[in-house]
Every structure is written in structure tokens, then in C-alpha cells.
Coordinates of C-alpha atoms in Angstrom, one line a residue:
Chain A
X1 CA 82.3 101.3 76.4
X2 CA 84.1 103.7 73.7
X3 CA 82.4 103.4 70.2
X4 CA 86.1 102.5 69.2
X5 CA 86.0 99.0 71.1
X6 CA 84.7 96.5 69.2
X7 CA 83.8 92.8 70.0
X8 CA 86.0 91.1 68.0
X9 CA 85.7 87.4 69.0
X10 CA 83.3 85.1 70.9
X11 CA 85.1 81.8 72.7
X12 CA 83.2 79.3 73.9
X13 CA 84.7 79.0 77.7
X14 CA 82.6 78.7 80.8
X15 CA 78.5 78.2 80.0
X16 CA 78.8 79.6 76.4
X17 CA 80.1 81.5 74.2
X18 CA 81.6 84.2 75.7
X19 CA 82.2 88.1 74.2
X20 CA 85.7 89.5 73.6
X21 CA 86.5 93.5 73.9
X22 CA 89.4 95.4 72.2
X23 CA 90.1 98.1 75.2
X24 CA 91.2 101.3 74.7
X25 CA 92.7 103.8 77.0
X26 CA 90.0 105.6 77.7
X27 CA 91.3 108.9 80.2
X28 CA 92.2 107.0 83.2
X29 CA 95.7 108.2 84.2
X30 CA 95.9 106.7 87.8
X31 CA 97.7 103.1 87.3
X32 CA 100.8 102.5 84.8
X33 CA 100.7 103.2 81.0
X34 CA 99.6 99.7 79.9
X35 CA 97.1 99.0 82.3
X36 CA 95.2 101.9 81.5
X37 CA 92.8 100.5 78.9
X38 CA 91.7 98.3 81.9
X39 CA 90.0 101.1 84.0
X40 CA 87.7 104.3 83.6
X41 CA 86.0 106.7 86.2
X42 CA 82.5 105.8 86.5
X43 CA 80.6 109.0 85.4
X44 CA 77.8 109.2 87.5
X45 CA 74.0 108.7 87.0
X46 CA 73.4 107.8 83.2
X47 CA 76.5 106.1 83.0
X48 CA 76.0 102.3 82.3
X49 CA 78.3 99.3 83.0
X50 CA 79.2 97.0 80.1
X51 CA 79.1 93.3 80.1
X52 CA 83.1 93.3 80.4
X53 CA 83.1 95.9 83.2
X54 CA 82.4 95.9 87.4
X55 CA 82.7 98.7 89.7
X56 CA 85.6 98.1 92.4
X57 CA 83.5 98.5 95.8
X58 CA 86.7 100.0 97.6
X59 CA 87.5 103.0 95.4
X60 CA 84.2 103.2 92.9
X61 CA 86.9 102.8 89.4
X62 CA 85.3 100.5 86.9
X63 CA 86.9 97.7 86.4
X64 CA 87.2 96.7 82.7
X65 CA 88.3 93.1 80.8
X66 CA 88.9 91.9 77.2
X67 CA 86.0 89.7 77.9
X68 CA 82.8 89.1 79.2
X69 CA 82.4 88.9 82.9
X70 CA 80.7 86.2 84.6
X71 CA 80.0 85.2 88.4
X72 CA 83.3 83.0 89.6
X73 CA 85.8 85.4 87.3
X74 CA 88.4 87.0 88.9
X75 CA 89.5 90.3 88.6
X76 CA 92.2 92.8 90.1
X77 CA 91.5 96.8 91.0
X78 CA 95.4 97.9 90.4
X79 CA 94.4 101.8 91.6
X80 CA 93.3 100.6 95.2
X81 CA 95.0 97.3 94.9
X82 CA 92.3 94.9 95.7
X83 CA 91.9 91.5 94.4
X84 CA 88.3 90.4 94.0
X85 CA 85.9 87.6 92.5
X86 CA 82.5 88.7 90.5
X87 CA 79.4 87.5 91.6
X88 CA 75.5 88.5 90.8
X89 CA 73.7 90.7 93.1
X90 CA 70.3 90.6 94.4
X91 CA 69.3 92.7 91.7
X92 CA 70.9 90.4 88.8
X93 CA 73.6 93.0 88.4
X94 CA 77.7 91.7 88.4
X95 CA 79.0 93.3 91.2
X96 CA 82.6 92.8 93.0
X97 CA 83.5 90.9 96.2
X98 CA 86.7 91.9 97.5
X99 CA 89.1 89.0 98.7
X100 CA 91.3 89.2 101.4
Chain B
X1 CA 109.9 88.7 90.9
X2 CA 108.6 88.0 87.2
X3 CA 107.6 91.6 86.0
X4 CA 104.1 91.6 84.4
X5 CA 104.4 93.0 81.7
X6 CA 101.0 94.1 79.0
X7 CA 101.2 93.5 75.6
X8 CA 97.9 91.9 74.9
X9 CA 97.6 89.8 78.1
X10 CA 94.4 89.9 80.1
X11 CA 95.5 91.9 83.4
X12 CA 93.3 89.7 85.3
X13 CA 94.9 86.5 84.5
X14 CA 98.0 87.5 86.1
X15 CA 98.6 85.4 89.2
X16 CA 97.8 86.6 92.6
X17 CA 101.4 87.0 93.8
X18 CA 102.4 88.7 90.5
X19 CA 99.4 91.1 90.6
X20 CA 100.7 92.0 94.4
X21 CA 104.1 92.5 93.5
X22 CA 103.2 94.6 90.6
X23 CA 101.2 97.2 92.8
X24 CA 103.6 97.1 95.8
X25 CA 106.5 98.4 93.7
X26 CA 107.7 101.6 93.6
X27 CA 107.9 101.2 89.5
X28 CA 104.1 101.2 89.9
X29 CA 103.9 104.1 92.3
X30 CA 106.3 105.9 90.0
X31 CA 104.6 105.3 86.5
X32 CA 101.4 105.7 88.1
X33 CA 101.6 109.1 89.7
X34 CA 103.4 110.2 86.1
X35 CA 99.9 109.9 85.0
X36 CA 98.6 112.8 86.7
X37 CA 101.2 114.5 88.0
X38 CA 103.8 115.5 85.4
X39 CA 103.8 118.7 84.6
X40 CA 101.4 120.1 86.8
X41 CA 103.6 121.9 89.4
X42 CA 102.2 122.0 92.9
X43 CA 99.2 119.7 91.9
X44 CA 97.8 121.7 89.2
X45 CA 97.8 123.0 85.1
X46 CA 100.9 125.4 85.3
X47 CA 98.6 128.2 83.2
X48 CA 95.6 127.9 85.7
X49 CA 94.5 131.0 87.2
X50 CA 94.7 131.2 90.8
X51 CA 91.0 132.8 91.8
X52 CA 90.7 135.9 94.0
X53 CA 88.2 134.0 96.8
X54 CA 85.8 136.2 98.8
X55 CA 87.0 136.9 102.0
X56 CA 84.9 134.6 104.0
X57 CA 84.9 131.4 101.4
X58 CA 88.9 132.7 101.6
X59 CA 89.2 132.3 105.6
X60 CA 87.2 128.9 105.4
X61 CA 89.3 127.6 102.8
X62 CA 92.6 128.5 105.1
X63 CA 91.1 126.8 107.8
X64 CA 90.5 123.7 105.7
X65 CA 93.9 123.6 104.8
X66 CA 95.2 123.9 107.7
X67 CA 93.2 120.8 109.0
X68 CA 94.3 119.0 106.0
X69 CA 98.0 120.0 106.5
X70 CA 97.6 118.3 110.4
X71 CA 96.2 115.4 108.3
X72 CA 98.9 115.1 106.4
X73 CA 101.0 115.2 109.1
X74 CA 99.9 112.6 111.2
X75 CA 100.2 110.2 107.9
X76 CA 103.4 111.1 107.0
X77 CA 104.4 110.5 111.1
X78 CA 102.6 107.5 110.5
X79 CA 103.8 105.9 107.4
X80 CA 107.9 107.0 107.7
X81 CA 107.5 105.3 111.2
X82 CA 105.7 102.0 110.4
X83 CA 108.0 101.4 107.6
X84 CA 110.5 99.5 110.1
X85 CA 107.7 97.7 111.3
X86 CA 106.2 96.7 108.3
X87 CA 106.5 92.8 108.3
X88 CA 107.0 92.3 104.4
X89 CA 109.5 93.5 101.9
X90 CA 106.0 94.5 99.5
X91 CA 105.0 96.5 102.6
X92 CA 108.3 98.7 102.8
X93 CA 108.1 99.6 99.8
X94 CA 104.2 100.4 99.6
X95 CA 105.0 102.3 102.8
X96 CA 108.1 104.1 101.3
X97 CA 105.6 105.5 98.3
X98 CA 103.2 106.5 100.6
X99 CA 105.6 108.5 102.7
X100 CA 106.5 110.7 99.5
X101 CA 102.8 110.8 99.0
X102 CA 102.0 112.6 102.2
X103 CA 105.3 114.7 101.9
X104 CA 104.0 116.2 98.5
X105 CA 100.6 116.5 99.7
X106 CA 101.7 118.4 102.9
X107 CA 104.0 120.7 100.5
X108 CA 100.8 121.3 98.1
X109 CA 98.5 122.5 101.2
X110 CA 100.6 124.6 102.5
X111 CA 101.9 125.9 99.0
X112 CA 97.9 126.5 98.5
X113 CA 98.5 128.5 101.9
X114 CA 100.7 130.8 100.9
X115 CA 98.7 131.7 97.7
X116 CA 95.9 132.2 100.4
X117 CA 98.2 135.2 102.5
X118 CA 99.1 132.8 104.9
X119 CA 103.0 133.7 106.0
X120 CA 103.7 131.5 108.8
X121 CA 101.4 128.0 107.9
X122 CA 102.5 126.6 111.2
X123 CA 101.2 128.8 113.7
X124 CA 98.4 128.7 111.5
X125 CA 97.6 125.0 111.7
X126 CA 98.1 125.2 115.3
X127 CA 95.5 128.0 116.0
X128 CA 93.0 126.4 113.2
X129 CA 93.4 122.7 114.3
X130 CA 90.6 120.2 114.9
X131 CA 91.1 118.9 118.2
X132 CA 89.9 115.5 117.4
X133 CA 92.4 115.3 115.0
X134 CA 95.5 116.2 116.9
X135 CA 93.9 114.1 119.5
X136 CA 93.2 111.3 117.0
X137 CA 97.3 111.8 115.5
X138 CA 98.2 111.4 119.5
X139 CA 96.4 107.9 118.9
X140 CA 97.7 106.5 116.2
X141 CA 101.3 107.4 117.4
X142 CA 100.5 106.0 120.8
X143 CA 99.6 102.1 118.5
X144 CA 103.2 102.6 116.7
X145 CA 105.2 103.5 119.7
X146 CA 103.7 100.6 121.4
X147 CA 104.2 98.5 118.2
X148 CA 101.5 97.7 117.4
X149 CA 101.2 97.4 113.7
X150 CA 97.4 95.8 112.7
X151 CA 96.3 98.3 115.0
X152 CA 98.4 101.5 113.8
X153 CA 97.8 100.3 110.0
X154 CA 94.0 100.3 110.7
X155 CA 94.3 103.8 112.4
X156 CA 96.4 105.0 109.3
X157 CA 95.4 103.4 106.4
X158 CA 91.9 102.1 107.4
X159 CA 90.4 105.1 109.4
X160 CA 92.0 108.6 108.7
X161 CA 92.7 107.6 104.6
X162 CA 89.1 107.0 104.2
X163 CA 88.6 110.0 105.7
X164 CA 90.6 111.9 103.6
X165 CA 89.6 110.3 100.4
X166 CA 85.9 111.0 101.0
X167 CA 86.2 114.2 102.2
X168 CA 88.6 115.5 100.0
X169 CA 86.7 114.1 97.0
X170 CA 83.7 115.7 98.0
X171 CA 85.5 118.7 98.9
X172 CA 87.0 118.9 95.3
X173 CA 83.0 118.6 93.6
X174 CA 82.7 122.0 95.6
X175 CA 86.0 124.1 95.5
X176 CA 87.6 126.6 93.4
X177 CA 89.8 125.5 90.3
X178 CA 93.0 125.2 92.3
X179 CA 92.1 123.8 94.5
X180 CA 89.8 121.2 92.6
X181 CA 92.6 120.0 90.7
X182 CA 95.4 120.0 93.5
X183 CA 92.3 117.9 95.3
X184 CA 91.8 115.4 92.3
X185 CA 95.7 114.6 92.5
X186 CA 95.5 114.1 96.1
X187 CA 92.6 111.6 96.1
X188 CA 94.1 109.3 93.3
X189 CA 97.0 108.8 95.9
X190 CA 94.5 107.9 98.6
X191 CA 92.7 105.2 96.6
X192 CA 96.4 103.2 97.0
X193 CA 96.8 104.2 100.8
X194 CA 93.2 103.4 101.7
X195 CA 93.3 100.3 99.5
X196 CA 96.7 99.1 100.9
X197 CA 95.5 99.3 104.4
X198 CA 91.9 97.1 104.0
X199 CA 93.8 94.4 102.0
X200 CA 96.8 94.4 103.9
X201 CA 94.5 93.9 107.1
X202 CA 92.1 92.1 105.3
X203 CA 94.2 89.0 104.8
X204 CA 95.6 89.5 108.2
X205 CA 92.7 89.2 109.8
X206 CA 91.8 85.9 107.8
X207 CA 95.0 84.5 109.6
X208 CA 94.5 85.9 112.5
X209 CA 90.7 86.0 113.9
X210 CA 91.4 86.9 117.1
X211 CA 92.5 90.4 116.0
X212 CA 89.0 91.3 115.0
X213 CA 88.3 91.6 118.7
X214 CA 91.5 93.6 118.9
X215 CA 90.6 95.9 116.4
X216 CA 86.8 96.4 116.8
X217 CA 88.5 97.9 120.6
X218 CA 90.4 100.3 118.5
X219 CA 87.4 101.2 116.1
X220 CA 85.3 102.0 119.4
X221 CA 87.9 103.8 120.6
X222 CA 88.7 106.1 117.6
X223 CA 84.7 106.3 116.5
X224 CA 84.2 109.6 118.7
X225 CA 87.1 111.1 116.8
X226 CA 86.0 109.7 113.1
X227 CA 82.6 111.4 113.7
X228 CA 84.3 114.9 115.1
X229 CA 86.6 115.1 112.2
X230 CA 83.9 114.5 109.6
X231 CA 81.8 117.2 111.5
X232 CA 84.7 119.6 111.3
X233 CA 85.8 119.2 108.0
X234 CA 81.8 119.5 106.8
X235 CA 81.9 122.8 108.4
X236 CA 85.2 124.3 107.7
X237 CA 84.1 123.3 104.5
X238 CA 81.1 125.7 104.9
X239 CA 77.8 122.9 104.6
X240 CA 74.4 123.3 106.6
X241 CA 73.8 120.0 108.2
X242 CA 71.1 120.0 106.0
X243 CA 72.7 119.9 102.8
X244 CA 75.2 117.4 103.9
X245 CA 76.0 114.4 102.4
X246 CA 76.7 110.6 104.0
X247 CA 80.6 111.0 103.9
X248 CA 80.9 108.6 106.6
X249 CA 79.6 105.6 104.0
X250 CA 83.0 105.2 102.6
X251 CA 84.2 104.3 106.1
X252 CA 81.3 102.2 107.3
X253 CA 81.7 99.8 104.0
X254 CA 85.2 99.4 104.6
X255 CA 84.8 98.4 108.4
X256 CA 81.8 96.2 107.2
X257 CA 83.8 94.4 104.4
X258 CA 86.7 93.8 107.2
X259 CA 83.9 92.4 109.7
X260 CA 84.5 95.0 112.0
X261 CA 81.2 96.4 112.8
X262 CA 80.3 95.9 116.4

């Protein structure tokens, strides 16, 4: 997460109040212009995944959202084109199913 | 159609059909590969130097790229052919981008070539070829002659595009500058061929459940030649078996997530 994004509202969907992120195009050049902001390379051992952010299991991008993710949320990998739904892994982390 | 368009919507509240249009189009192939590829003629910074290799990393690196160019090849074959049989107007189109793709990455190999001494690419890729991967383009033109579309997409997009993304990625964490950034360019096209391929079969497949069977038969059939080609590439590439990393994981996951392990 750039220092530059900032939570700027919390809404109260789902099972509480849920964080809100201003992206930023952060280098990812692969997809269109303004869908940038909603993807960066994942950069490798040290690098950390936000609580608005997944890593696509087909192509490794993160995936990246104005808000929150929780398990049930959908989300869409635009650089290998993949639609998929987050869930919790065995190890508590969000990962990404893909669906077909 | 209803373009998406950004603003400040949420990308992934778009709905399903609008999200596959979107990434179908040639608008999004077009904008996307501006990205990376404007201004950067034959896949890399026009002021990069071009390194003087020694002459054994040199002669690896030609017959690399002469592997890749056969590759290439078989893709482009592959995708200008199953455009005609592509049962959707989305597909076309995907398959239309993917064609100019392979065309560019063809022209960058053997541009890269060229820079390497080589004067006549062709005889080269014919003396330097795998075998398993002329054998393996043999196959997948075979499955579109015979139209046989699940099958040829899953030879083409499934199989040899994951094979080119990994190794091609890995290949670019150990290669010279030039080729490290004509590489990188390469591999952010493969991400939309490999992608294309598992989805577009992906959903097939939840239609159809009988063509698991059908393309398990194919996967059996091509395994031999997967497993050749990654050995090949590994050691054109110049790695002790030792050193070498799982590059066949890539591939394994995406046959997994398309329940096609046997």
C-alpha cells in the first residue's frame, strides 16, 4: 500500500464496518490507463498484502480494491482476465478462487 | 455493449458480462500494450546498450531464441487459424490480439537474432530446434485441422502459453539487459493468452463435463512433450539440474484448477 493512499471512509456493509482505500497508480502498466490504480506486481519476499488487496492465483498480479476485502467478495484480474470470489485459506489469509 | 468506463467506480462491481467484454476488446488490448510498449522499439528502452555476450552465453542465447522463435510460430499458426473457429464474437477478437501478439514477439526474437550475428534466422531455428516442440506444433495443428477447438485452445492457450510465460519469466530474472526487457514485454502479453485459454475452457468445461475426459486424453498425450520442452529450454538456458527451479508449477496449477489432473 503507497504511503499516499489513505483510508478515507469506513461503511458499515457486510459484518461491520468496512475500510475504504484511495488507489493510486502505483507502476503497473499492463491493463488500460484507468484500471491501473487497481493492480501492482507483487515484489517478492518482504512484500506484504493489504487488507484491500489478493494475489490473482493465474498470473501472481495483486489484485487491489477501494475497500476492504472479505470472504464472499468478488473481484476481477483484468491482466489475465479471470473472474474470481475471495475466500480464507487454511492459514486465515484472503486468497482468490478463480470462477469459471 | 455498455463501455465501462473508471472515474471513481469500484472495477469490481462491474458486472460479469461487462467485465468480459471489457478484456475481450481490442480497445483493451490496444491501451493495454501502450503501457509497455510505446516507445520502446523492438521491445526495449531505445538508448539501451546492446551487451557484447561471451561467446558461449552468446551461442546459448541464439539457441534459445531460436526455440522461442519455433514457439512463437506454432502460436501464431495456432491463433490466426482458430480465429474462424472461435465460437464467440469476444473470442475473435481476443484471438485477433493475440495473433499480433505472437507476430511482434516472433519479429522481436529474431530482431534479437540478428543483433546476435545470426544472418539467416531460419536455417537457424531449423538446425537449433527442440524436437518436442516441432513435434508438439505438429499436434496442436493436427487438433485445429481436425476442428477440434477445446482441444486446440487447451494445447495453445492452456499448455504451450504457460510454458512460455514461466519460462520466459524466469528466463528474463537471468538474462542480459536486452533481452531482460524485450522478455518482460513478452510475458505481460502471455498473462492475457494464458488467462484467455483457462477461463475460456474453464467455463466450457462447466457446461460440458464430458470434455474433461476428452481433454485429460490430450494432456496425457502432450505431457511427454511439456516435460521435453521445459528440459530444453532449462538447458539452452544454461542451468545444472541442480540449480533448477519448479517451472513446471505454473502448468500443474492451471491443469489442477481446470480438474484435469489424472
Amino acid at each position: 500500500m503507497s504511503e499516499l493512499e489513505t483510508m478515507i471512509v469506513v461503511d458499515g456493509a457486510g459484518d461491520g464496518p468496512r475500510q475504504r482505500y484511495e488507489l493510486e497508480d502505483v507502476g503497473f502498466r499492463e491493463v488500460p490507463k484507468q484500471w491501473r490504480k487497481f493492480y501492482r506486481h507483487w515484489r517478492g519476499p518482504g512484500d506484504a498484502l493489504a487488507p484491500n488487496e489478493v494475489i490473482c492465483p493465474i498470473c501472481k498480479v495483486v489484485i487491489r480494491s477501494t475497500r476492504e476485502l472479505r470472504p464472499g467478495d468478488k473481484v476481477y484480474c483484468m491482466p489475465c482476465m479471470s473472474r474470481m470470489v475471495v475466500v480464507r485459506g487454511a492459514d486465515g489469509r484472503l486468497e482468490a478462487d478463480v470462477i469459471f | 455493449m455498455t463501455p465501462a468506463s473508471a472515474g471513481d467506480i469500484e472495477l469490481h462491481d462491474l458486472r460479469d458480462q461487462q467485465f468480459l467484454d471489457e478484456v475481450h476488446s481490442f480497445q483493451f488490448w490496444f491501451d493495454s500494450v501502450e503501457g509497455y510498449l510505446t516507445d520502446r522499439p523492438y521491445g526495449r528502452d531505445a538508448d539501451v546498450a546492446v551487451p557484447v555476450l561471451e561467446p558461449e552465453l552468446a551461442d546459448r542465447l541464439v539457441t534459445t531464441l531460436c526455440n522461442y522463435c519455433l514457439g512463437e510460430t506454432a502460436a501464431l499458426d495456432g491463433a490466426s487459424s482458430l480465429v474462424h473457429d472461435a465460437p464467440t464474437r469476444n473470442a475473435k477478437i481476443f484471438l485477433a490480439t493475440q495473433v499480433a501478439d505472437e507476430a511482434r514477439h516472433l519479429e522481436v526474437f529474431r530482431y534479437r537474432l540478428g543483433e546476435l550475428g545470426i544472418a539467416d534466422p531460419e536455417a537457424e531455428i531449423e538446425r537449433r530446434g527442440n524436437q518436442a516442440l516441432v513435434e508438439f506444433r505438429g499436434e496442436l495443428l493436427d487438433m485445429i485441422a481436425a476442428g477440434d477447438w477445446p482441444a486446440a485452445v487447451f494445447a495453445q492457450n492452456v499448455v504451450l502459453e504457460t510454458l512460455e510465460y514461466t519460462v520466459f519469466r524466469f528466463h528474463a530474472d537471468n538474462a542480459d539487459e536486452v533481452t531482460r526487457q524485450m522478455l518482460r514485454g513478452v510475458v505481460a502479453d502471455e498473462r492475457r493468452h494464458s488467462g484467455f485459454g483457462e477461463n475460456h475452457l474453464g467455463r466450457w468445461l462447466a457446461t460440458e463435463p464430458s470434455g474433461r475426459q476428452r481433454l485429460q486424453a490430450v494432456r496425457q498425450r502432450l505431457d511427454p512433450l511439456v516435460a521435453a520442452i521445459f528440459s530444453g529450454a532449462l538447458d539452452d538456458i544454461g542451468f545444472a539440474p541442480a540449480d533448477r527451479p519448479p517451472l513446471a508449477r505454473d502448468y500443474v496449477e492451471a491443469i489442477d484448477r481446470l480438474g484435469l489432473t489424472a
